[in-house]
Short mmCIF file of C-alpha atoms in Angstrom, two decimals:
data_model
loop_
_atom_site.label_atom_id
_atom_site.label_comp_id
_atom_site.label_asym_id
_atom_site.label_seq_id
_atom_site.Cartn_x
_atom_site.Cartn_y
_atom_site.Cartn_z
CA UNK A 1 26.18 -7.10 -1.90
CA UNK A 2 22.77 -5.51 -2.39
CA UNK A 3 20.70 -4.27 0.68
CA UNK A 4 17.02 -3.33 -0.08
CA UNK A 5 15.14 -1.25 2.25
CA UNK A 6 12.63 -0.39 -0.43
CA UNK A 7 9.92 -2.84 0.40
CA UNK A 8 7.17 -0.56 0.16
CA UNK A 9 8.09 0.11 -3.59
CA UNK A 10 7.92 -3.46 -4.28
CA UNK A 11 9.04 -6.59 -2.62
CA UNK A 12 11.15 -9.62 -3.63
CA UNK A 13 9.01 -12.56 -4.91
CA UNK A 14 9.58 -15.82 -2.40
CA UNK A 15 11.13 -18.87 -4.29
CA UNK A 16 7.87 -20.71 -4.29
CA UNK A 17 6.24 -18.05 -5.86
CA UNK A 18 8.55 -17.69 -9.01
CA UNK A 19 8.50 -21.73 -8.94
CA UNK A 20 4.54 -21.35 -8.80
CA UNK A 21 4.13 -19.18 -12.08
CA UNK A 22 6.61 -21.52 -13.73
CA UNK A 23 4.64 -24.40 -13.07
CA UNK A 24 1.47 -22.09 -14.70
CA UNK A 25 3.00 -21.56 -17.60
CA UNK A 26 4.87 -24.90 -18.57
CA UNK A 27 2.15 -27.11 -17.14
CA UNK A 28 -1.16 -25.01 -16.07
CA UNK A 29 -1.37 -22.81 -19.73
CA UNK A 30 -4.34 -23.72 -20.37
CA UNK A 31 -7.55 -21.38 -20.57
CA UNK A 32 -9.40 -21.25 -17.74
CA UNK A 33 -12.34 -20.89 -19.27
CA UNK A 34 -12.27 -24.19 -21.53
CA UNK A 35 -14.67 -26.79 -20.53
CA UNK A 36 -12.19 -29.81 -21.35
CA UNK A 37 -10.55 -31.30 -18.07
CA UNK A 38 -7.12 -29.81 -18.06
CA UNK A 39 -8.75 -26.20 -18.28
CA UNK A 40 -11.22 -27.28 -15.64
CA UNK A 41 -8.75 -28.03 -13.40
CA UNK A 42 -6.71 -24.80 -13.80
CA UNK A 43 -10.09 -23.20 -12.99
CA UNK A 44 -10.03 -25.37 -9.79
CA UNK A 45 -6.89 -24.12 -8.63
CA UNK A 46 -7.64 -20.54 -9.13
CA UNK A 47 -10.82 -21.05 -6.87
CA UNK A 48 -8.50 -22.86 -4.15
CA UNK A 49 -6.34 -19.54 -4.22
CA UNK A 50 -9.35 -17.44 -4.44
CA UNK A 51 -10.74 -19.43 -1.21
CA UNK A 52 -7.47 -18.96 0.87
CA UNK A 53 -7.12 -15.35 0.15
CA UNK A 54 -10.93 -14.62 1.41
CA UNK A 55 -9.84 -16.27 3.91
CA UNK A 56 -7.77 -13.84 5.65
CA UNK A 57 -9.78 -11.48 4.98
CA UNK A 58 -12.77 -13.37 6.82
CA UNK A 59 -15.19 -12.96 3.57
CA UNK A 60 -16.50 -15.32 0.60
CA UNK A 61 -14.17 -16.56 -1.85
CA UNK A 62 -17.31 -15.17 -4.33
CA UNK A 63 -16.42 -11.55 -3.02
CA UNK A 64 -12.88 -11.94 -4.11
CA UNK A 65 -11.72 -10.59 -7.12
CA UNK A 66 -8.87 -10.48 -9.02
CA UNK A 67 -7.33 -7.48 -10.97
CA UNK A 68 -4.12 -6.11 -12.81
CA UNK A 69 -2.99 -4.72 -9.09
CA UNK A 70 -3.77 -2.09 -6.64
CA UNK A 71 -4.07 0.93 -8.68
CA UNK A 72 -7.03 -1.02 -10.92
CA UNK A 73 -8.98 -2.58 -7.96
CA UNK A 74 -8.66 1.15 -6.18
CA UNK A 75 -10.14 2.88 -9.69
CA UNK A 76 -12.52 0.06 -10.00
CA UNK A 77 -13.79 0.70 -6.45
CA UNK A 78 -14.00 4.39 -6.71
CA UNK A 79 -15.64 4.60 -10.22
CA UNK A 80 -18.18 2.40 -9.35
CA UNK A 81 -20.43 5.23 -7.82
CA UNK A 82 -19.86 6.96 -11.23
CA UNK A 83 -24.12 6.67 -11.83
CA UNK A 84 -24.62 7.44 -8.26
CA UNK A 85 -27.62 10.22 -7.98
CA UNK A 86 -25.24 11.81 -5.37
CA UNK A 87 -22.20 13.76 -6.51
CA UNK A 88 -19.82 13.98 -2.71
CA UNK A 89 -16.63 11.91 -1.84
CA UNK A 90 -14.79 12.16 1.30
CA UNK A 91 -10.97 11.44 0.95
CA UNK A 92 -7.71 12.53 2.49
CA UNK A 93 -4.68 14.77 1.12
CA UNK A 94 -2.50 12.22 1.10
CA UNK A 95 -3.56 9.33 -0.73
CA UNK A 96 -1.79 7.11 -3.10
CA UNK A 97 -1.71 8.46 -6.92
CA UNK A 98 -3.98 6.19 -7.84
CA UNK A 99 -7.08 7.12 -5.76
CA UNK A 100 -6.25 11.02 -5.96
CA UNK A 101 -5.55 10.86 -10.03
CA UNK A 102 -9.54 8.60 -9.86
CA UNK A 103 -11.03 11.67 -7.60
CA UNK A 104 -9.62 14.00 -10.30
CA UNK A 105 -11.68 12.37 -12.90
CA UNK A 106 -14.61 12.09 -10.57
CA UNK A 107 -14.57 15.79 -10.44
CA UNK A 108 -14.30 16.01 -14.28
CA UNK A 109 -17.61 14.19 -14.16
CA UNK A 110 -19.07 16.36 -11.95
CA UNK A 111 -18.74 14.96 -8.34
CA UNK A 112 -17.67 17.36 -5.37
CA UNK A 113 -14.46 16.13 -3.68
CA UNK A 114 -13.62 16.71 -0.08
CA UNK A 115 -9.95 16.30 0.47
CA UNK A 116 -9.61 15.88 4.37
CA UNK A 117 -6.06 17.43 6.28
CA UNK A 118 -5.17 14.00 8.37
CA UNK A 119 -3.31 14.88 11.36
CA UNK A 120 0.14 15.48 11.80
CA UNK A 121 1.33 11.70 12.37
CA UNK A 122 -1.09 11.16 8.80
CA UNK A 123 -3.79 9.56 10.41
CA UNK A 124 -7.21 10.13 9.72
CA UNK A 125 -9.75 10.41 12.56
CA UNK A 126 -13.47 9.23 12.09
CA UNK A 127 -15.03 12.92 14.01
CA UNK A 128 -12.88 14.20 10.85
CA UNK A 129 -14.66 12.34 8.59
CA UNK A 130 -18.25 12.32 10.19
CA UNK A 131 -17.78 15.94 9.92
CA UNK A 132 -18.04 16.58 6.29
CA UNK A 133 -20.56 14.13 5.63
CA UNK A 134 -23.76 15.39 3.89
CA UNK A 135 -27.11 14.02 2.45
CA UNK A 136 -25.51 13.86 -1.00
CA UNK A 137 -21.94 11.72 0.33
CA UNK A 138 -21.80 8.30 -1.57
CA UNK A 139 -18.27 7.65 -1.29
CA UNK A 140 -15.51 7.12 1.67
CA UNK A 141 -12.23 6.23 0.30
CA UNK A 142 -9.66 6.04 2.60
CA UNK A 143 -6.22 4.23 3.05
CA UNK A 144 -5.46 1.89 5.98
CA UNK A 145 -1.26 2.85 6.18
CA UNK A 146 0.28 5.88 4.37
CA UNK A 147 2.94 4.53 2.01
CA UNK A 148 5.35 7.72 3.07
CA UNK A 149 5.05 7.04 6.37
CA UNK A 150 3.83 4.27 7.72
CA UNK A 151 0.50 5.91 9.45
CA UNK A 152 -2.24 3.57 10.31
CA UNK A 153 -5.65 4.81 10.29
CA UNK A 154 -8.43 3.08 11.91
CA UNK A 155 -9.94 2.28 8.96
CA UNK A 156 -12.40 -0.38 10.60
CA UNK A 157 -14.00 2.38 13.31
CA UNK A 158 -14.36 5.39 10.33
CA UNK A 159 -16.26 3.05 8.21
CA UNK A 160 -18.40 1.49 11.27
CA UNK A 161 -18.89 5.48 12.23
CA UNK A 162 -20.11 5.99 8.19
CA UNK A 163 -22.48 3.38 8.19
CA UNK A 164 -24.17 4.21 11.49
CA UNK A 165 -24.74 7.94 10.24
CA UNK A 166 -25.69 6.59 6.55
CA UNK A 167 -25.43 3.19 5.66
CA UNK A 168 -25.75 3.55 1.84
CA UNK A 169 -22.30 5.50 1.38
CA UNK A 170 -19.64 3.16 0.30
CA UNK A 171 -17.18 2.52 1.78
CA UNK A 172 -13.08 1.96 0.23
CA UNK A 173 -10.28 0.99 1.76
CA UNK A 174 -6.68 0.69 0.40
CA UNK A 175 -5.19 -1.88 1.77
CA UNK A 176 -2.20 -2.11 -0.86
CA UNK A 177 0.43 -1.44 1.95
CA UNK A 178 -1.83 -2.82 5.30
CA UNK A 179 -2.45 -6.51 3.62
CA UNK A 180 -0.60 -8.96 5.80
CA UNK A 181 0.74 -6.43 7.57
CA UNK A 182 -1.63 -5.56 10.11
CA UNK A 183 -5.49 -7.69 10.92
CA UNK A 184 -8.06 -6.26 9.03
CA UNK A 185 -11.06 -8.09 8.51
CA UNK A 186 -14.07 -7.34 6.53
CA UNK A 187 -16.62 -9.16 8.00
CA UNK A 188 -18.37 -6.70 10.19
CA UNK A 189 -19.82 -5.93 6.68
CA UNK A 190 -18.98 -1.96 6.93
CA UNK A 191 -16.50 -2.45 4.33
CA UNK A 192 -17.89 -2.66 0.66
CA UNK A 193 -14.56 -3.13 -1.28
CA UNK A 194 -11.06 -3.29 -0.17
CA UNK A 195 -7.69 -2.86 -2.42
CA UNK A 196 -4.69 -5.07 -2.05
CA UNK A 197 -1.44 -6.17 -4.57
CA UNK A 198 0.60 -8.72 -5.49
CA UNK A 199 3.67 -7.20 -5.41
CA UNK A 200 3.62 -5.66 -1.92
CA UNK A 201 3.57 -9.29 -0.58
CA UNK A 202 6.43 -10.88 -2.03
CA UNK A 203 4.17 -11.81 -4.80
CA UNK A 204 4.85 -10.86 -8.68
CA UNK A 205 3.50 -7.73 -10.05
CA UNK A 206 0.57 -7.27 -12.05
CA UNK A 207 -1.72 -9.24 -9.68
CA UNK A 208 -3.98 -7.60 -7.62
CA UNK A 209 -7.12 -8.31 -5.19
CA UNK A 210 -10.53 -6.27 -4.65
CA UNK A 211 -13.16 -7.51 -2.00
CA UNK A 212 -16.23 -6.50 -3.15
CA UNK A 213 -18.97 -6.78 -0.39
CA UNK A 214 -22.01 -9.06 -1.33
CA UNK A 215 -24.94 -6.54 -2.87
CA UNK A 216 -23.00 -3.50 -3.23
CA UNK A 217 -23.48 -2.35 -7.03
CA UNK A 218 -20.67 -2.66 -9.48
CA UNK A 219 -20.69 -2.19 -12.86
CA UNK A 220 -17.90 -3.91 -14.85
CA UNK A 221 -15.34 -1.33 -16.67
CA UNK A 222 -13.72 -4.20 -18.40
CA UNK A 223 -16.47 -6.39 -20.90
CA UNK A 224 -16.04 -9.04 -22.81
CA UNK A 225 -16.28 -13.10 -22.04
CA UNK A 226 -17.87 -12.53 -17.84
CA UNK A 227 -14.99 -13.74 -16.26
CA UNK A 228 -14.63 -13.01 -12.16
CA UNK A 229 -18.18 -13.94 -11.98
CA UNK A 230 -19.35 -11.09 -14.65
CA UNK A 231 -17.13 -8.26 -13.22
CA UNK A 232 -13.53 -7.97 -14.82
CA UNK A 233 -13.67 -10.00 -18.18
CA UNK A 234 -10.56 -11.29 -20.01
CA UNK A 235 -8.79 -14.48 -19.69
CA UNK A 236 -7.57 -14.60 -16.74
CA UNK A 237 -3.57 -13.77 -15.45
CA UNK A 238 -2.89 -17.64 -14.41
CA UNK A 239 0.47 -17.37 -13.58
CA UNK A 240 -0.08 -14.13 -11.41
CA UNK A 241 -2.78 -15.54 -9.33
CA UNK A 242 -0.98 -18.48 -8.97
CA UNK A 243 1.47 -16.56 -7.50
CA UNK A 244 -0.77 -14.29 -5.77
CA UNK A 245 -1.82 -17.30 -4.07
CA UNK A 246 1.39 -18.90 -3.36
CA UNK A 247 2.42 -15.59 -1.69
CA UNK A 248 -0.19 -15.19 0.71
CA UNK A 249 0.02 -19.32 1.48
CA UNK A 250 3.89 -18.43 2.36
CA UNK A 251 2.84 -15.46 4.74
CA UNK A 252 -0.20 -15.49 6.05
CA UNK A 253 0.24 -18.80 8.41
CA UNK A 254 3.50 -16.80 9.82
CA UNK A 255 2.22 -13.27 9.67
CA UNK A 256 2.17 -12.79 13.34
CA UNK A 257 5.91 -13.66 13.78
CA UNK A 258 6.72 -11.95 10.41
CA UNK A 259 5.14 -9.00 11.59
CA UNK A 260 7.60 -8.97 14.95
CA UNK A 261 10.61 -9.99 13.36
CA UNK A 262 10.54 -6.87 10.81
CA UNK A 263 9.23 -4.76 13.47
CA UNK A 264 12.47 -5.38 15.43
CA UNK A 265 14.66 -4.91 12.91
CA UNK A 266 13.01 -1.27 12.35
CA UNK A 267 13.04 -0.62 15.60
CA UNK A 268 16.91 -1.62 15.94
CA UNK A 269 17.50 0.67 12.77
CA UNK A 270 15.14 3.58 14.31
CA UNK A 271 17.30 3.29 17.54
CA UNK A 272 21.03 3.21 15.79
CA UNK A 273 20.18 6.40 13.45
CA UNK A 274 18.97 8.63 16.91
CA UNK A 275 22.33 7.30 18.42
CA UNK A 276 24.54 7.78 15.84
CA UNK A 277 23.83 10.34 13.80
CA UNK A 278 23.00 13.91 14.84
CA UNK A 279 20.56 16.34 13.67
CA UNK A 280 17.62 13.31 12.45
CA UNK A 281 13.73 13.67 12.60
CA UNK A 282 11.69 10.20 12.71
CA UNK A 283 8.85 11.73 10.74
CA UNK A 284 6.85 8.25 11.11
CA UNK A 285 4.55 8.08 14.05
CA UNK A 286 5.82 6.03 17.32
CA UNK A 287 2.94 3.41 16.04
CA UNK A 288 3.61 3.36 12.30
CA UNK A 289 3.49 0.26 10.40
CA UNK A 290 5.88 -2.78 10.95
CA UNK A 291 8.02 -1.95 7.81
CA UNK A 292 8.14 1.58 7.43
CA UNK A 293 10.19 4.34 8.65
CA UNK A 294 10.90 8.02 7.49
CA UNK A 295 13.44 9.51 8.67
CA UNK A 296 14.69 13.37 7.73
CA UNK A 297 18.55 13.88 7.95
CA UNK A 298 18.48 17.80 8.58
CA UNK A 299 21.25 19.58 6.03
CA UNK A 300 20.94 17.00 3.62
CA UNK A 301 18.93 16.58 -0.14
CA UNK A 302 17.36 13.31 0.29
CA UNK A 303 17.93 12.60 -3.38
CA UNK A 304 21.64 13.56 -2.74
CA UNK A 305 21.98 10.58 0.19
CA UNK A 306 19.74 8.15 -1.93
CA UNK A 307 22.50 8.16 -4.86
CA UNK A 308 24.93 7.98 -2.50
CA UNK A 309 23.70 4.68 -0.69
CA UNK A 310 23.06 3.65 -4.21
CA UNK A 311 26.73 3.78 -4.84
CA UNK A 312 27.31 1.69 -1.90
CA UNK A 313 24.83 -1.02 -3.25
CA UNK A 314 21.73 0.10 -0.64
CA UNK A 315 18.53 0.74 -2.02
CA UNK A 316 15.97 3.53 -0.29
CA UNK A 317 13.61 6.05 -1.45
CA UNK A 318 12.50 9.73 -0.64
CA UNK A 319 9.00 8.75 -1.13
CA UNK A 320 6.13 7.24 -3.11
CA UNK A 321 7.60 5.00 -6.26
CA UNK A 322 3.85 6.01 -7.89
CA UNK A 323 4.09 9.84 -7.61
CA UNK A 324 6.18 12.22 -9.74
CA UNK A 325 9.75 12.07 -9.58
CA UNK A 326 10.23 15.90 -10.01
CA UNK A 327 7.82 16.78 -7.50
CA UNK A 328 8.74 16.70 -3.68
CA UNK A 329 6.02 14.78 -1.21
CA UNK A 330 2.84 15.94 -1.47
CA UNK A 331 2.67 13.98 1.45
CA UNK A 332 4.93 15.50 3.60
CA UNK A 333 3.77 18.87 2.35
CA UNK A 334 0.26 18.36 3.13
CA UNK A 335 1.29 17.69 6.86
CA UNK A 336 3.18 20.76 7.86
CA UNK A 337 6.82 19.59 8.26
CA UNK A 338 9.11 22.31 7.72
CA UNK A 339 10.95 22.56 4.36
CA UNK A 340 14.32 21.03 5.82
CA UNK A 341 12.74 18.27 7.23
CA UNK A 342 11.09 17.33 3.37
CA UNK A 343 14.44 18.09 1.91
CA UNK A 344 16.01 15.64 3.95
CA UNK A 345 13.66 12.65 4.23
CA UNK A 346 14.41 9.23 3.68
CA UNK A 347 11.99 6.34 3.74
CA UNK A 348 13.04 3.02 4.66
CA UNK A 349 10.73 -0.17 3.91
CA UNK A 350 12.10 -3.56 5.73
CA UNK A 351 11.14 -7.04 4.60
CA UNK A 352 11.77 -10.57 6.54
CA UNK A 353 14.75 -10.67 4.74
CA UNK A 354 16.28 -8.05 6.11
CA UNK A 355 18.86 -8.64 8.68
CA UNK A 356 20.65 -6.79 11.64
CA UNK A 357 22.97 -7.11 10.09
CA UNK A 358 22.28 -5.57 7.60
CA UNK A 359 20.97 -2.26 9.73
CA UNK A 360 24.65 -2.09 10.39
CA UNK A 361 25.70 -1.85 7.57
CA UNK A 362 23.84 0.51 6.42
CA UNK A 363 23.89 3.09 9.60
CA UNK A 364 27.65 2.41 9.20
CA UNK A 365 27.36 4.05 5.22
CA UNK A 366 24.61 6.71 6.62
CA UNK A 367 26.74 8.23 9.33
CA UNK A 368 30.10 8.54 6.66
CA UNK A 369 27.45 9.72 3.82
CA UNK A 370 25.20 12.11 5.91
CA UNK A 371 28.73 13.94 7.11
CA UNK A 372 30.54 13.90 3.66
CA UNK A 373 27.44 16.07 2.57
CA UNK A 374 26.70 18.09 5.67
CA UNK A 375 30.82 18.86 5.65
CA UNK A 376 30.17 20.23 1.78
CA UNK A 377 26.87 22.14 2.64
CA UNK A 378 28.73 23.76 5.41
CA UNK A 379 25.74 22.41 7.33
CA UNK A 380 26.08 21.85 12.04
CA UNK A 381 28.72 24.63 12.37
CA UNK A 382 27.17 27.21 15.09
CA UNK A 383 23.45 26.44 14.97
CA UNK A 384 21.17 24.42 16.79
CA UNK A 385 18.63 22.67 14.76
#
């Protein structure tokens, strides 16, 4: 028996959406673009799932596009200021890869990066941000929930603050780990594009989502045959929008009880681990995210205690799936935790289908695990931690 806590790595597709993209390509193969009736009508059903998307993200369906997945809709957002006349982005430490690896090439073409410190709990504040805004900022790019940690910034009230003090900086927000997880809503129009992915959502990978706000200049980086209305040509990835679509048509109407259900079942796992096991940090904020928790288990190599859940068929992670595995978290180190407490930390990333029972199990293998290697690293005997 498998039990996957790694949700925030990627997420098990729901039946309908597997059954979706088989209907796409045994039924709906046809080109989108063909002008004969079956193609029409696969064009028809993209726009439906196109429609329902914007929906929850109270926009037009004509500021909806769709991409390979998050880390293209975040490069597409960020590079589209490439021409700007002004050369200063505002960002944070501990982004995902994919926006910090986009800010490095931004540099290389000249552009002067601000990397803000978030806070301890790795939330950004907007007087943080409003502070190292100048006349020559064009860029905010900022994500809604750290993927480490579960942080929620208040993504909504920085970019309101931005556009009061200038209202020609863009505005970015990854939302590959918020979508569905938390409300966020663009239609205060202070958001001009937003990141979300397929995969994160019990949808299949390669599919991803950028809102691009109404009038905000983009210039395509993909050219070819103009498809998603000019800005991201090549035929498009039928079977992954169909189950894009299917995905969010599953969640969305249920979010708000999805949402509780997972955040009990973290809470119940949060609750057994301080009880049970001695010598733990909760490195996620009280107020973190409905499906993520990092926890540090003091004395112990958190790639040690991953292989040895692994062994007992549980999957975690010590971090970002995206960053390098030789590397510790650049996350962790950017906020000040002490050495033992990166050593030793552990994220776990809950989906709906993961049970109490489950957290059982699983504290159940932590508490024999955790001691086995403790008792070998000599680690509790004499000293207060």
């Amino acid at each position: 028996m498998e039990i996957y806590l790694d949700n925030s790595a990627t997420t098990k597709p729901y039946p309908k959406v597997c059954e979706s993209m088989v209907r796409a390509m045994e039924e709906d193969y046809y080109n989108p673009s063909s002008i004969y009736r079956d193609g029409v009508l696969v064009q028809k059903k993209i726009e439906r799932y196109r429609e329902y998307i914007a929906n929850t993200l109270k926009c037009s369906s004509k500021e909806i596009l769709f991409t390979s997945g998050g880390t293209e809709s975040i490069n597409t957002a960020i590079f589209s200021v490439k021409k700007s006349k002004k050369k200063h982005i505002i960002t944070s430490m501990i982004e995902h890869p994919a926006t910090l690896q986009a800010m490095k090439k931004m540099e290389e073409l000249g552009f002067d990066v601000t990397y803000i410190k978030p806070l301890k709990n790795g939330c950004v504040t907007a007087d943080e941000v409003l502070k190292f805004i100048t006349e020559n900022t064009c860029l905010v790019s900022l994500m809604a929930v750290n993927n480490e940690l579960g942080s929620k910034t208040d993504v909504v009230k920085i970019a309101t603050q931005v556009k009061k003090t200038n209202p020609n900086i863009i505005v970015h927000i990854d939302a590959v780990q918020a979508y569905l997880k938390l409300k966020l809503f663009v239609n205060e129009n202070v958001i001009d594009f937003l990141s979300a992915s397929g995969h994160k959502i019990h949808g299949p990978k390669g599919i991803g989502i950028l809102y691009h706000r109404n009038g905000v200049k983009l210039s395509p980086h993909i050219v070819g045959g103009g498809q998603e209305m000019n800005f991201r040509s090549g035929t498009e990835n039928v079977p992954g929008i169909f189950g894009l679509g299917t995905a969010v048509e599953e969640f969305y109407p249920h979010m708000d009880d999805k949402i509780k259900y997972i955040q009990t079942v973290k809470e119940y796992l949060k609750d057994n681990l301080v009880k049970k096991i001695p010598y733990i940090k909760i490195l996620s904020p009280q107020d973190s995210v409905c499906h993520i928790l990092n926890v540090s288990f003091l004395g112990v190599r958190g790639e040690v205690l991953l292989h040895s859940l692994e062994s007992e068929g549980i999957c975690v992670s010590t971090g970002s799936a995206c960053s390098s595995k030789k590397a510790g978290s650049y996350v962790l180190g950017a906020l000040e935790f002490t050495k033992q407490e990166k050593d030793g930390a552990i994220r776990f990333s809950l989906s709906e289908y993961n049970t109490i029972e489950e957290v059982d199990i699983v504290v159940k293998a932590l508490e024999k695990n955790v001691n086995m290697i403790r008792t070998v690293m000599n680690f509790g005997k004499g000293r207060h931690v």
